[in-house]
Coordinates of C-alpha atoms and ligand atoms in Angstrom, one line a residue:
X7 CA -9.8 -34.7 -13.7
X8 CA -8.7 -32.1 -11.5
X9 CA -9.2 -29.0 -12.2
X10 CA -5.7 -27.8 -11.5
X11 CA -2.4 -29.7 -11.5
X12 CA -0.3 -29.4 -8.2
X13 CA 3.8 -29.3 -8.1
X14 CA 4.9 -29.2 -4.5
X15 CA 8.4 -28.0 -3.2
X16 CA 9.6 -29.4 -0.1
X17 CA 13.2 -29.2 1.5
X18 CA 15.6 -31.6 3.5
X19 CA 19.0 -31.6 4.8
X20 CA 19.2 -28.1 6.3
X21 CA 17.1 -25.0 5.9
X22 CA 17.9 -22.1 4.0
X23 CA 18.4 -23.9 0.9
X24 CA 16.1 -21.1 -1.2
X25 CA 12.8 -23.4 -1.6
X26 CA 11.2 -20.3 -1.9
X27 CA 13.5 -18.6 -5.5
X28 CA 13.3 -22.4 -6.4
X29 CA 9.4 -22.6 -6.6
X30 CA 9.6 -18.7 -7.9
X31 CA 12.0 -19.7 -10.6
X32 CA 9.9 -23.0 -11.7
X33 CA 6.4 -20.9 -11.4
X34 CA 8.4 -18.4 -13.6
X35 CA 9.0 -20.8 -16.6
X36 CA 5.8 -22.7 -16.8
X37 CA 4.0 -19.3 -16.9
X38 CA 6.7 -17.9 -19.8
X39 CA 5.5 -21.5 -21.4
X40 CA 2.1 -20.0 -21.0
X41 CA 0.7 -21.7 -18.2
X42 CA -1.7 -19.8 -15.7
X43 CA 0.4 -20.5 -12.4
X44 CA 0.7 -19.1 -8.4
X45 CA 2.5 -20.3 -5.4
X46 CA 1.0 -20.5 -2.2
X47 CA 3.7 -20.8 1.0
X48 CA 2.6 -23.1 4.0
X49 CA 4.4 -22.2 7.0
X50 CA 4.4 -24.6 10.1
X51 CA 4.7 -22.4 13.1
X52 CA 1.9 -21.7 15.4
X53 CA 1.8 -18.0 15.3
X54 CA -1.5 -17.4 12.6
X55 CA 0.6 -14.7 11.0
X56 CA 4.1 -13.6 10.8
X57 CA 2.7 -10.0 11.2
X58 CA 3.6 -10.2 14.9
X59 CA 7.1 -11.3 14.0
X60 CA 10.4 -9.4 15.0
X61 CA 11.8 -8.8 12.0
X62 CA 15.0 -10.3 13.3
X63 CA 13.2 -13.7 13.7
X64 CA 11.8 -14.0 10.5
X65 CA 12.7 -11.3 8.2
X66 CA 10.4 -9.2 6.1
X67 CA 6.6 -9.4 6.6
X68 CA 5.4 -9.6 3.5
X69 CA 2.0 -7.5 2.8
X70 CA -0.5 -8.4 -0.1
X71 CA -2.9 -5.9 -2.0
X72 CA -5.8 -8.1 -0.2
X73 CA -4.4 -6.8 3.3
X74 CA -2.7 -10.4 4.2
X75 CA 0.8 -10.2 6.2
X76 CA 2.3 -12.8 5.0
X77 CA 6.2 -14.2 4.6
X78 CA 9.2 -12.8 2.5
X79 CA 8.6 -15.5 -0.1
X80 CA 5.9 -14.2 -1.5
X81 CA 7.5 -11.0 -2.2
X82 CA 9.8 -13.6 -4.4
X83 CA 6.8 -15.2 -6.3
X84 CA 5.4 -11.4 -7.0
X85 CA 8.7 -9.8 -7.9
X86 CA 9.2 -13.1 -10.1
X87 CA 6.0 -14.2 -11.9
X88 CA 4.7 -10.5 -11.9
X89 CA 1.4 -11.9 -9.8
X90 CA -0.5 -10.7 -7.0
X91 CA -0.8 -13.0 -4.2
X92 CA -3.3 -12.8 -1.1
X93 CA -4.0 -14.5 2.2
X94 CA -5.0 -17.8 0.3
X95 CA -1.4 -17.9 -0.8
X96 CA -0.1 -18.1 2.8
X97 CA -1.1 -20.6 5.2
X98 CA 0.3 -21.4 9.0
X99 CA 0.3 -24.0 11.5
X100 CA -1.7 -22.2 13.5
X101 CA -4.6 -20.7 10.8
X102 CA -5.1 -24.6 10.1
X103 CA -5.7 -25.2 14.0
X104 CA -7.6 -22.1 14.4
X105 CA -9.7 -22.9 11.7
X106 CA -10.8 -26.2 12.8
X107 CA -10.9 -25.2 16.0
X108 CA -13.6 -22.7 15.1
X109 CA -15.5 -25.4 13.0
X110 CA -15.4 -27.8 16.2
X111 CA -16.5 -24.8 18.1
X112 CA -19.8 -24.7 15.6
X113 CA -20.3 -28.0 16.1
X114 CA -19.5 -28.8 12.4
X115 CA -17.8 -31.9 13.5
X116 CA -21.1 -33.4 14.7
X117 CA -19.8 -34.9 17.9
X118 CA -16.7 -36.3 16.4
X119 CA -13.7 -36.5 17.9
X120 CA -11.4 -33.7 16.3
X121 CA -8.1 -34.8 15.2
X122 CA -4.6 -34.2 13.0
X123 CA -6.2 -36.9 10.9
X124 CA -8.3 -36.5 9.4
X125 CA -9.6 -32.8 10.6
X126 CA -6.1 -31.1 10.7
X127 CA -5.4 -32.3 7.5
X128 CA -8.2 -32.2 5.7
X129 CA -7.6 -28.3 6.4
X130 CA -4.3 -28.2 5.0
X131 CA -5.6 -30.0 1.5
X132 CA -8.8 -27.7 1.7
X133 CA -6.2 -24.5 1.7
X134 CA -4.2 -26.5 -1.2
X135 CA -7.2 -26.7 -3.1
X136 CA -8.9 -23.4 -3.0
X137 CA -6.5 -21.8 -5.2
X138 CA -6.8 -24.7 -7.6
X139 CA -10.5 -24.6 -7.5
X140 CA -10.9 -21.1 -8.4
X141 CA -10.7 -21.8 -11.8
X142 CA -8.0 -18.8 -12.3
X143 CA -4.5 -21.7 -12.8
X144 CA -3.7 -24.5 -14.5
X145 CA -1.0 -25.0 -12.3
X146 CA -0.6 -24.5 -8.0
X147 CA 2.5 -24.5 -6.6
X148 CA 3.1 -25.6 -2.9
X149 CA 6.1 -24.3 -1.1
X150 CA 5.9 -26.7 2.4
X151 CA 8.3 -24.8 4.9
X152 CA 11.2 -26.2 6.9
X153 CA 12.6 -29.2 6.6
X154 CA 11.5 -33.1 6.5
X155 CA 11.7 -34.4 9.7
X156 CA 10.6 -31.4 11.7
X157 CA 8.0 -32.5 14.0
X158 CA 6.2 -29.3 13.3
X159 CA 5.8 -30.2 9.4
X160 CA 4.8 -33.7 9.9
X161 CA 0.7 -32.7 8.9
X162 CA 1.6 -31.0 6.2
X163 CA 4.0 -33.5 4.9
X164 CA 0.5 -35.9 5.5
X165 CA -1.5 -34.0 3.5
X166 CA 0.7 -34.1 0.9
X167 CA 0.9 -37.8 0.7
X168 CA -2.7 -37.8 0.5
X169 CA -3.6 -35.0 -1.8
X170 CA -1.4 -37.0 -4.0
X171 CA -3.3 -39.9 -3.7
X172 CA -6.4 -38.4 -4.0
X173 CA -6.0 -36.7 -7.4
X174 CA -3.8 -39.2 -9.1
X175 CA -0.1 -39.6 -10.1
X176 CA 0.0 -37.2 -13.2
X177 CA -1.9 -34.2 -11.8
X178 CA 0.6 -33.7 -8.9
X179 CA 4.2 -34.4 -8.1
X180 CA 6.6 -33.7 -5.7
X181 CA 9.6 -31.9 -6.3
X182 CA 12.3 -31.9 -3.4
X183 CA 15.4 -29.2 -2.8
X184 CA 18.2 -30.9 -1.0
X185 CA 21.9 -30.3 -0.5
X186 CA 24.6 -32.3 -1.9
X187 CA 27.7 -30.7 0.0
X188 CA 31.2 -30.6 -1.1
X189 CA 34.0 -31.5 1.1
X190 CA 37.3 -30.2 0.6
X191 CA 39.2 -32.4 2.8
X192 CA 37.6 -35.7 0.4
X193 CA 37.6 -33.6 -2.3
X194 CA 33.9 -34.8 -3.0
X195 CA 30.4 -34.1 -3.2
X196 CA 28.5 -36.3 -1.1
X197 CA 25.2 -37.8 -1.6
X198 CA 24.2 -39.2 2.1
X199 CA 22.4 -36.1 3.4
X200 CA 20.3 -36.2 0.2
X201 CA 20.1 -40.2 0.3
X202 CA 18.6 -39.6 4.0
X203 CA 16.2 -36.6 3.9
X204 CA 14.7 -39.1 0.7
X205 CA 14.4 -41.8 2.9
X206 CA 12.5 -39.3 5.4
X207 CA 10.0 -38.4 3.2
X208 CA 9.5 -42.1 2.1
X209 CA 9.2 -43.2 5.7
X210 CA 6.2 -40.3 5.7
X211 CA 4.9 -42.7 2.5
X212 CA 6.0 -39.8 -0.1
X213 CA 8.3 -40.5 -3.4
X214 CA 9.3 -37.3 -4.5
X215 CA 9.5 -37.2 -8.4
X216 CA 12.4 -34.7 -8.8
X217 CA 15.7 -33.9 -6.7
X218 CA 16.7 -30.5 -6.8
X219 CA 20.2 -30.2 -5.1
X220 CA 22.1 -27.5 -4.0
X221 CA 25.4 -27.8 -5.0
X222 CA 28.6 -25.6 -4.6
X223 CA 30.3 -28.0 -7.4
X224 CA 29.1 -29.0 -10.5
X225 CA 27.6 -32.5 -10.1
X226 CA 29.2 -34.7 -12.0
X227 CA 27.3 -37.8 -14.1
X228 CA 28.3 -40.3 -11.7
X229 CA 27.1 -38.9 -8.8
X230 CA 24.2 -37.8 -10.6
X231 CA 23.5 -41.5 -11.3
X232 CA 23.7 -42.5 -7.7
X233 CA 21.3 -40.2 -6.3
X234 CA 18.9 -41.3 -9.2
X235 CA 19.8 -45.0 -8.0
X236 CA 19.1 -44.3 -4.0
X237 CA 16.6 -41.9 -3.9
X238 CA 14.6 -44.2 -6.9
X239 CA 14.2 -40.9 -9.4
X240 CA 15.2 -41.0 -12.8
X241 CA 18.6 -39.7 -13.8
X242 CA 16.6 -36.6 -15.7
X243 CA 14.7 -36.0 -12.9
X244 CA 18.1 -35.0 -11.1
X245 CA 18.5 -31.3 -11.0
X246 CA 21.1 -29.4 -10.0
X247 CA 21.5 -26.1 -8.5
X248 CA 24.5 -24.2 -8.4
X249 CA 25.0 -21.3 -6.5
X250 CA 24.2 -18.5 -8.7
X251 CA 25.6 -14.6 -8.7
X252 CA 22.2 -13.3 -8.5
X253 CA 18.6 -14.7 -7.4
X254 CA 17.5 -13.6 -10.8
X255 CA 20.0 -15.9 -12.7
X256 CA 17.6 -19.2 -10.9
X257 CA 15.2 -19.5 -13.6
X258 CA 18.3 -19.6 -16.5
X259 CA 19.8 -22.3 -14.6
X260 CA 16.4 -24.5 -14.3
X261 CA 15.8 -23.7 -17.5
X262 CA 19.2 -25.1 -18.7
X263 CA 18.4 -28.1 -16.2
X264 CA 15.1 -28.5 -17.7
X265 CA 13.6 -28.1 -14.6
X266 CA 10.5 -27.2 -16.3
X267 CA 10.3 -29.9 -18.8
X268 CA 10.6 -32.4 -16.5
X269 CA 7.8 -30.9 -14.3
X270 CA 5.5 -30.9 -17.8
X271 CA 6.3 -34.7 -18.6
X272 CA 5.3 -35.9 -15.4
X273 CA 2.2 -33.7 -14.7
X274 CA 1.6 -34.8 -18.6
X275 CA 0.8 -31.4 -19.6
X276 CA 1.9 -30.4 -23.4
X277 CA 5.6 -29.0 -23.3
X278 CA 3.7 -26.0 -25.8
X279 CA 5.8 -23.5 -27.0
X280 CA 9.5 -22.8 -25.4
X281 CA 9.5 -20.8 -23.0
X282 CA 9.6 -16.6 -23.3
X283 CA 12.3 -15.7 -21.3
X284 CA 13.6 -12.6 -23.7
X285 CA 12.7 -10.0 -21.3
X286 CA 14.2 -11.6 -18.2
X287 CA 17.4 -12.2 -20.7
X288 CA 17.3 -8.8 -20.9
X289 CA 16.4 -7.2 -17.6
X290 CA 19.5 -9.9 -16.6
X291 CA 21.6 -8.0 -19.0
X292 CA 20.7 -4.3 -18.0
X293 CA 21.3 -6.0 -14.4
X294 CA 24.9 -7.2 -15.1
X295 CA 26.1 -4.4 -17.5
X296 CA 25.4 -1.2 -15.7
X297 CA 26.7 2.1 -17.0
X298 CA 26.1 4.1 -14.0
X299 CA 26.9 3.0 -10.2
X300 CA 25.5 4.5 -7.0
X301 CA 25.5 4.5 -3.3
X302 CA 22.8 4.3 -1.4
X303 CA 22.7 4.8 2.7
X304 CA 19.8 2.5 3.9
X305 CA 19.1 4.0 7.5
X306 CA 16.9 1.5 9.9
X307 CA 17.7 -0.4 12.9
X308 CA 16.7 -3.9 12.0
X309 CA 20.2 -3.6 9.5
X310 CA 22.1 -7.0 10.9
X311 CA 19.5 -8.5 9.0
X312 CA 19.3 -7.1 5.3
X313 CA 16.2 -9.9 4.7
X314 CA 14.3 -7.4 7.3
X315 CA 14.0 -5.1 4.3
X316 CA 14.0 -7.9 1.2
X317 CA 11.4 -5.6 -0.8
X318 CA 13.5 -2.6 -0.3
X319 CA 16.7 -4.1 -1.7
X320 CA 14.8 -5.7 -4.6
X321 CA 13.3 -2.7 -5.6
X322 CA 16.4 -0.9 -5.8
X323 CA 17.8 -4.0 -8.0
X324 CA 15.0 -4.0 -10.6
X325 CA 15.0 0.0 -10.8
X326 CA 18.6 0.3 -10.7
X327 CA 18.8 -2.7 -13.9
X328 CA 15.8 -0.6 -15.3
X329 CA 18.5 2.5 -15.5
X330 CA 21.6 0.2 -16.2
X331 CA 22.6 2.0 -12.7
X332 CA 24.3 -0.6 -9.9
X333 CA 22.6 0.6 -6.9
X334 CA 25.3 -0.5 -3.6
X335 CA 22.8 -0.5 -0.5
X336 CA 25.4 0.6 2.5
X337 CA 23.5 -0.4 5.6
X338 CA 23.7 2.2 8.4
X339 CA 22.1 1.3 11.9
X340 CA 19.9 4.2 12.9
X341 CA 21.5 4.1 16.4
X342 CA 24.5 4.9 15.3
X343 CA 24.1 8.6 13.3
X344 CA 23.4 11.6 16.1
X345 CA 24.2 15.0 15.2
X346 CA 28.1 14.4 16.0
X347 CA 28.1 11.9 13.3
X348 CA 25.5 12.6 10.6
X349 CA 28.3 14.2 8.1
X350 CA 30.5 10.9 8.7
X351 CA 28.2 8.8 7.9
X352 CA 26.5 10.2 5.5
X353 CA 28.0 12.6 3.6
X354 CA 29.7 10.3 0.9
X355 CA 26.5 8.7 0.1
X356 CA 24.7 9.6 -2.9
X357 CA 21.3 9.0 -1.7
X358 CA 19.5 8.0 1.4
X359 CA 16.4 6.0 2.4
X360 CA 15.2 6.1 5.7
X361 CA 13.3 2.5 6.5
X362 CA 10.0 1.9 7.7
X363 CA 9.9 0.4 11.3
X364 CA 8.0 0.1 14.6
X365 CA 8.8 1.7 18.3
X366 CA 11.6 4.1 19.5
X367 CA 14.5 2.6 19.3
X368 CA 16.6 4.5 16.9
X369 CA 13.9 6.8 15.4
X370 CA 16.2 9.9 17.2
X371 CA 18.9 8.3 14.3
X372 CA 16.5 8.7 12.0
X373 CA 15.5 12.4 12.7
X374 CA 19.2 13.1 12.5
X375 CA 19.8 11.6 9.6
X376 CA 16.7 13.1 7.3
X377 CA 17.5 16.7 8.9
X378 CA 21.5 16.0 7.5
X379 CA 19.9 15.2 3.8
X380 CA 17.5 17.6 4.3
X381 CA 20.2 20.3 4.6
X382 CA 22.5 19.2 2.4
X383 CA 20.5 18.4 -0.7
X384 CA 21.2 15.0 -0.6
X385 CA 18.2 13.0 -2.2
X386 CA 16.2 11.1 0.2
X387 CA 13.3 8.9 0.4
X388 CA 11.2 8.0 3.4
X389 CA 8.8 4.7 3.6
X390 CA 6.0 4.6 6.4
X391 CA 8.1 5.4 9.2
X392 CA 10.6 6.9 7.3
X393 CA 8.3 9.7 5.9
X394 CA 6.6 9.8 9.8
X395 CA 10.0 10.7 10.7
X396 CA 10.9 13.0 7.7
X397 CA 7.2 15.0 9.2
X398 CA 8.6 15.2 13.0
X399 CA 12.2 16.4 11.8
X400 CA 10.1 19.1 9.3
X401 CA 8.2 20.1 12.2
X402 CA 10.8 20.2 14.8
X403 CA 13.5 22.1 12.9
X404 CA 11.2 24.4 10.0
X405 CA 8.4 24.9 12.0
X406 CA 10.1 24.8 15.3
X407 CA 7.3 23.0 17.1
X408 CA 9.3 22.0 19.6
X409 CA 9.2 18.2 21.3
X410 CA 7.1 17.3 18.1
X411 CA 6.4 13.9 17.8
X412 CA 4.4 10.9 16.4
X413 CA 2.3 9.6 19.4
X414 CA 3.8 6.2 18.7
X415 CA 6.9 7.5 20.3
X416 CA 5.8 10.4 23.0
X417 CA 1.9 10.0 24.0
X418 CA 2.9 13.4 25.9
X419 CA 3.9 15.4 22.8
X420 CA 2.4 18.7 22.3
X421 CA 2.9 18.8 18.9
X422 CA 1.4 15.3 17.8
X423 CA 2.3 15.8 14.2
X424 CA 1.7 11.6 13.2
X425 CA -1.1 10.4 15.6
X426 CA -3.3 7.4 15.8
X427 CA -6.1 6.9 13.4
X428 CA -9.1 7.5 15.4
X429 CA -10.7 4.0 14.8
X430 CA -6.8 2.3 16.1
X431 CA -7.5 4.1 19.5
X432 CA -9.9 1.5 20.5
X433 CA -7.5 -1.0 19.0
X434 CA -5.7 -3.5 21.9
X435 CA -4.8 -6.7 20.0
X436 CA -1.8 -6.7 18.0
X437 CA -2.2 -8.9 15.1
X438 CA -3.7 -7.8 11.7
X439 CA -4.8 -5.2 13.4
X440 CA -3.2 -2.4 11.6
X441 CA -4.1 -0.3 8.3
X442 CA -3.5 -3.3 6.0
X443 CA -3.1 -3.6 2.3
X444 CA -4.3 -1.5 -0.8
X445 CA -5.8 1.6 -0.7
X446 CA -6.4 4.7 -3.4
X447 CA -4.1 7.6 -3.5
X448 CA -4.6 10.9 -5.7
X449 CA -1.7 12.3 -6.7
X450 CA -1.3 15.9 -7.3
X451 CA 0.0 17.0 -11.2
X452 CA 3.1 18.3 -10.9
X453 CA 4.3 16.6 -7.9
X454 CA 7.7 14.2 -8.3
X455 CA 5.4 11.4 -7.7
X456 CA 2.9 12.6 -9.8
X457 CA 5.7 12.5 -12.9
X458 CA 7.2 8.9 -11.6
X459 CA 3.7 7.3 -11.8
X460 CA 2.2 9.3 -14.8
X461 CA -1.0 9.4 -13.5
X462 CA -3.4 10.9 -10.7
X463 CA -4.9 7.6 -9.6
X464 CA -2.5 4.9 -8.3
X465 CA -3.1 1.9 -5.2
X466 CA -0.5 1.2 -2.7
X467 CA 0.1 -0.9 -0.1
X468 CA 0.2 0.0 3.8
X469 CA 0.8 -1.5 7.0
X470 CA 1.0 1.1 9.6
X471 CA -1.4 2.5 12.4
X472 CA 0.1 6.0 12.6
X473 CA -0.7 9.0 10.3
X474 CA 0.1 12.4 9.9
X475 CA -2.1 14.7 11.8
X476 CA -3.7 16.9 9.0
X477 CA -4.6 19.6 11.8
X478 CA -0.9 20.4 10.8
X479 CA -1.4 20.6 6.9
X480 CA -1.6 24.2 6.1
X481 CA 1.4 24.8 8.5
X482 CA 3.8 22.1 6.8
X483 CA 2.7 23.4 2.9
X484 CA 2.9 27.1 4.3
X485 CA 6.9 26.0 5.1
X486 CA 7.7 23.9 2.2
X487 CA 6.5 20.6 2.6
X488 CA 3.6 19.4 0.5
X489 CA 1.3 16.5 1.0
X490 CA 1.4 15.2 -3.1
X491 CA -0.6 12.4 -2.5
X492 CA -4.0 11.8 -0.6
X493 CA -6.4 9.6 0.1
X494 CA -9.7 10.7 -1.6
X495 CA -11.7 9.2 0.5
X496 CA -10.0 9.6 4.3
X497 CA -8.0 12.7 3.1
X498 CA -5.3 10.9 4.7
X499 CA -1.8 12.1 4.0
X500 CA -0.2 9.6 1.5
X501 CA 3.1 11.2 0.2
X502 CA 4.7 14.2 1.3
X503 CA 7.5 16.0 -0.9
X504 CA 9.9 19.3 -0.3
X505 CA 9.6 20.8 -3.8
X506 CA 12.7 23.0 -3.8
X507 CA 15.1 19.6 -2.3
X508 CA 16.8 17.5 -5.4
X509 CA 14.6 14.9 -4.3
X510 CA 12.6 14.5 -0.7
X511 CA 9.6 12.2 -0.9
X512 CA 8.0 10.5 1.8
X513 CA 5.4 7.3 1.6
X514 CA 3.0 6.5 4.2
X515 CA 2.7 3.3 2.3
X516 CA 5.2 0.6 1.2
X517 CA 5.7 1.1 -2.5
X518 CA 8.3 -1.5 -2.6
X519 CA 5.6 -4.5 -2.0
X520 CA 4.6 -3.9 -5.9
X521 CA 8.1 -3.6 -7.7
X522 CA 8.6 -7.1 -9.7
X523 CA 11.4 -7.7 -11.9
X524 CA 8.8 -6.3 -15.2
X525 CA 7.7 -3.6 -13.3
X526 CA 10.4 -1.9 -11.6
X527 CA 8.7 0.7 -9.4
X528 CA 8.2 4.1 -10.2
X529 CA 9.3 5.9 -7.4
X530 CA 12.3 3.6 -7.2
X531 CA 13.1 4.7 -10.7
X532 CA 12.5 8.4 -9.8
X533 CA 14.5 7.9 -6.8
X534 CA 17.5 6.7 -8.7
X535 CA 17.3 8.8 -11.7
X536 CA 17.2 11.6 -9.1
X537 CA 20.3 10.3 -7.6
X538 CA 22.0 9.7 -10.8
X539 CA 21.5 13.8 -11.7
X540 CA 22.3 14.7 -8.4
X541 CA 25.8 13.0 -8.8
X542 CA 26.7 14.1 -11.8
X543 CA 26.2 17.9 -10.6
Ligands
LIG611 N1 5.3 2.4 13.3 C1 4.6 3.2 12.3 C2 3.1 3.0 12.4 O1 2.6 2.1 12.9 C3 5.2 2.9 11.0 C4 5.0 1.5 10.5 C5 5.9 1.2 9.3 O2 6.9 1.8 9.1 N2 5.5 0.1 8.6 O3 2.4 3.8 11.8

């Protein structure tokens, strides 16, 4: 018997379907049925990491504690099955080649010819597996990105049909999310697009066991029957998934679909107890029924694509249903606030974050905008670049240090207040190159961080090759500004803080990667609660 049962998700008809809060929501229920479950994502593009990414290509990259950089759904299986992930739980196109291309580069293939089958996948079931053979789940779920169909899946889609095969009917199954779209003009769901995407994964020699469809409309019986009929699945093993009002409603509606229980019947795992969903009942009901509302200003230039910053706006969901507080993100484009138009964009908010990023474009934006807030006692909170820029705008304007800079942005500066780590200098290659993952932070007792967390000792998560330039420590605490929390090991500069602001923190590290819907982040919470007071003054 296997050691692990296997569930995986595939899509048809069109992307964007939400595979991703699908798999989250299913992985969600069997684990409040007390199953051990985690979700791996298998992406089929060639790059070996989306860490090289723009962010307008492919949203948020995703950062485990392990150091991985990985894709925005598996912020979605952290934030929803309160998990840690690693790199074993994301898997390209091109990690699979580059493996085997290693191996054959060994000479592990003993003078065989090396091809997609069996070498390529054999790889892709061999990443399946490890998770499963660990020991640590009952239960791996599979998330197989874009579509059937797409030449670049077609291996993956392979190695699915066989790891079926291999370890038998009832320890894995295939569940697939398709769209059944409404047309107005008809006045009628149709079934086709589902009826072909089946067919495409029957052509690749796969049945898929359950039909999760996307639907506008209810689905009515009859048409519920049909897709049973044509896509040979049993009328219970016909989900349906309307559109919901929040991400976080997905697991309710499964629920009420029995997603789950169809999933236990045919992996023939005991249905146990029903599942414990009180907390997420009530985190949805904190979410829905808020008693405060506030504004947030969320400065960065990748803002025509809110999924750039996923984390960031789920943080501020599960912190602002934490404080029964609706948190409205208003997305500014750094580009667009210079000194002329700081006040008119910002003065009506009631807190800002400036976002983390990567080259010049709109960091002068960015210094604008923190020395507005700064001024003004508006509360403001700065992530990775955010808090590099909340140092230069400290240094240019209370230390008057003129021209000072990070060296990311002005190798010339004289005042290189963030510079390179001394082991990046040597550094050319871009990917997974940077200061990746979790690291230690001390955090000084009677700091605002210090109060949010609770405790001295916390890990964060970092992605970033610039630091502040501690040369400059004495001068920035001597003016106001006071590094809170360090590394005890480096001494690197972890948080910064302006005592006598409302609320100015900075974070060299991304605390939103570790706020899940149980475990709303602390300094999202202090945040808030900051901005909440500060309103009501
Ligand atoms: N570009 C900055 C650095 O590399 C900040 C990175 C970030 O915001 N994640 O240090």
């Amino acid at each position: 018997m296997a050691s692990a049962k296997y569930i995986f998700v595939t899509g048809g008809v069109t992307s964007s379907l939400g595979k991703g809060i699908i798999a989250a929501s299913l992985g969600n229920l069997l684990q409040a049925r007390g199953y051990r479950v985690t979700i791996q994502k298998f992406d089929p593009y060639i790059n070996i990491d989306p860490g090289t990414l723009n962010p307008y290509e492919h949203g948020e990259c995703y950062v485990t504690e392990d150091g991985a950089e990985t894709d925005l759904d598996l912020g979605h299986y952290e934030r929803f099955l309160n998990i840690q992930t690693s790199q074993a739980n994301n898997v390209t196109t091109g990690r699979i080649y580059n493996n085997v291309i290693t191996k054959e580069r060994r000479g592990d293939y003993l003078g065989k010819t090396v091809q997609v089958i069996p070498h390529i996948t054999d790889e892709i079931k061999h990443n399946v597996y490890r998770l499963g053979e660990t020991g640590n789940y009952d239960i791996v779920i599979t998330e197989i990105g874009g579509c059937v169909g797409d030449i670049e899946s077609l291996p993956f889609i392979e190695a699915v049909r066989q790891a079926k095969f291999e370890v038998g009917e009832s320890n894995c199954i295939v569940v697939h999310l398709t769209l059944v779209p409404y047309l107005k003009a008809a006045k009628e769901l149709k079934t086709k697009p589902t009826q072909h995407s089946v067919k495409q994964l029957l052509e690749a020699g796969i049945q898929p066991d359950i039909l999760v469809c996307r639907a506008e409309k209810s689905i009515p019986n009859d048409i519920r029957k049909k897709l049973a009929l044509f896509c040979n699945v049993q009328l219970n093993s016909v989900i349906e998934a309307l559109d919901a009002e929040t991400i976080y409603d997905v697991p309710l509606h499964m629920r009420k679909e029995k997603l789950d229980e169809r999933v236990l019947t045919k992996l023939r795992l005991p249905h146990k107890e029903q599942p414990n969903i009180d907390d997420w009942r009530e985190f949805l009901g904190r979410l829905k029924n808020p008693t405060n509302e506030v504004t947030i200003g969320l400065v960065g230039k990748y803002v025509e694509l809110p999924d750039a910053y996923k984390s960031i706006a789920e943080a501020f969901i599960h912190a602002g249903a934490h404080l029964e507080c609706k948190v409205n993100i208003q997305w500014i484009s750094s580009e667009t606030i210079n000194a002329k138009s700081a006040r008119r964009s910002l003065s009506d908010l009631d807190g800002v974050l400036v976002a983390p990023g990567f080259g010049e474009r709109g960091i002068e934006g960015k210094i604008e905008t923190i020395k507005y807030v700064r001024e003004n006692n508006i509360p403001f909170f700065g992530i990775c670049l955010g808090m590099q820029c909340a140092v230069v705008e400290f240094a240019r304007n209370v230390l008057n240090l003129e021209g000072a800079a990070s060296t990311e942005l002005n190798k010339e500066t004289q005042h290189p207040v963030i510079d390179l780590m001394e082991d990046q200098k040597s550094i050319e290659d871009y990917g997974g190159t940077m200061r990746l993952g979790a690291y230690d932070c001390k955090l000084a007792k009677g700091s605002k961080a210090y109060s949010a967390y609770g405790k001295a000792k916390i890990q964060e998560r970092h992605r970033h090759r610039y630091e502040f330039n501690n040369n400059y420590l004495k001068d920035f605490e001597n003016a106001g500004m006071k590094a809170v929390g360090l590394n005890p090991d480096s001494g690197l500069v972890e948080i910064v803080e302006i005592p006598e602001h409302p609320y100015f923190v900075g974070t060299q590290f991304h605390p939103e990667l570790k706020s899940t819907v149980m475990n709303p982040h602390p300094i999202f919470v202090s945040f808030i609660s900051a901005v909440v007071k500060n309103q009501r003054k």
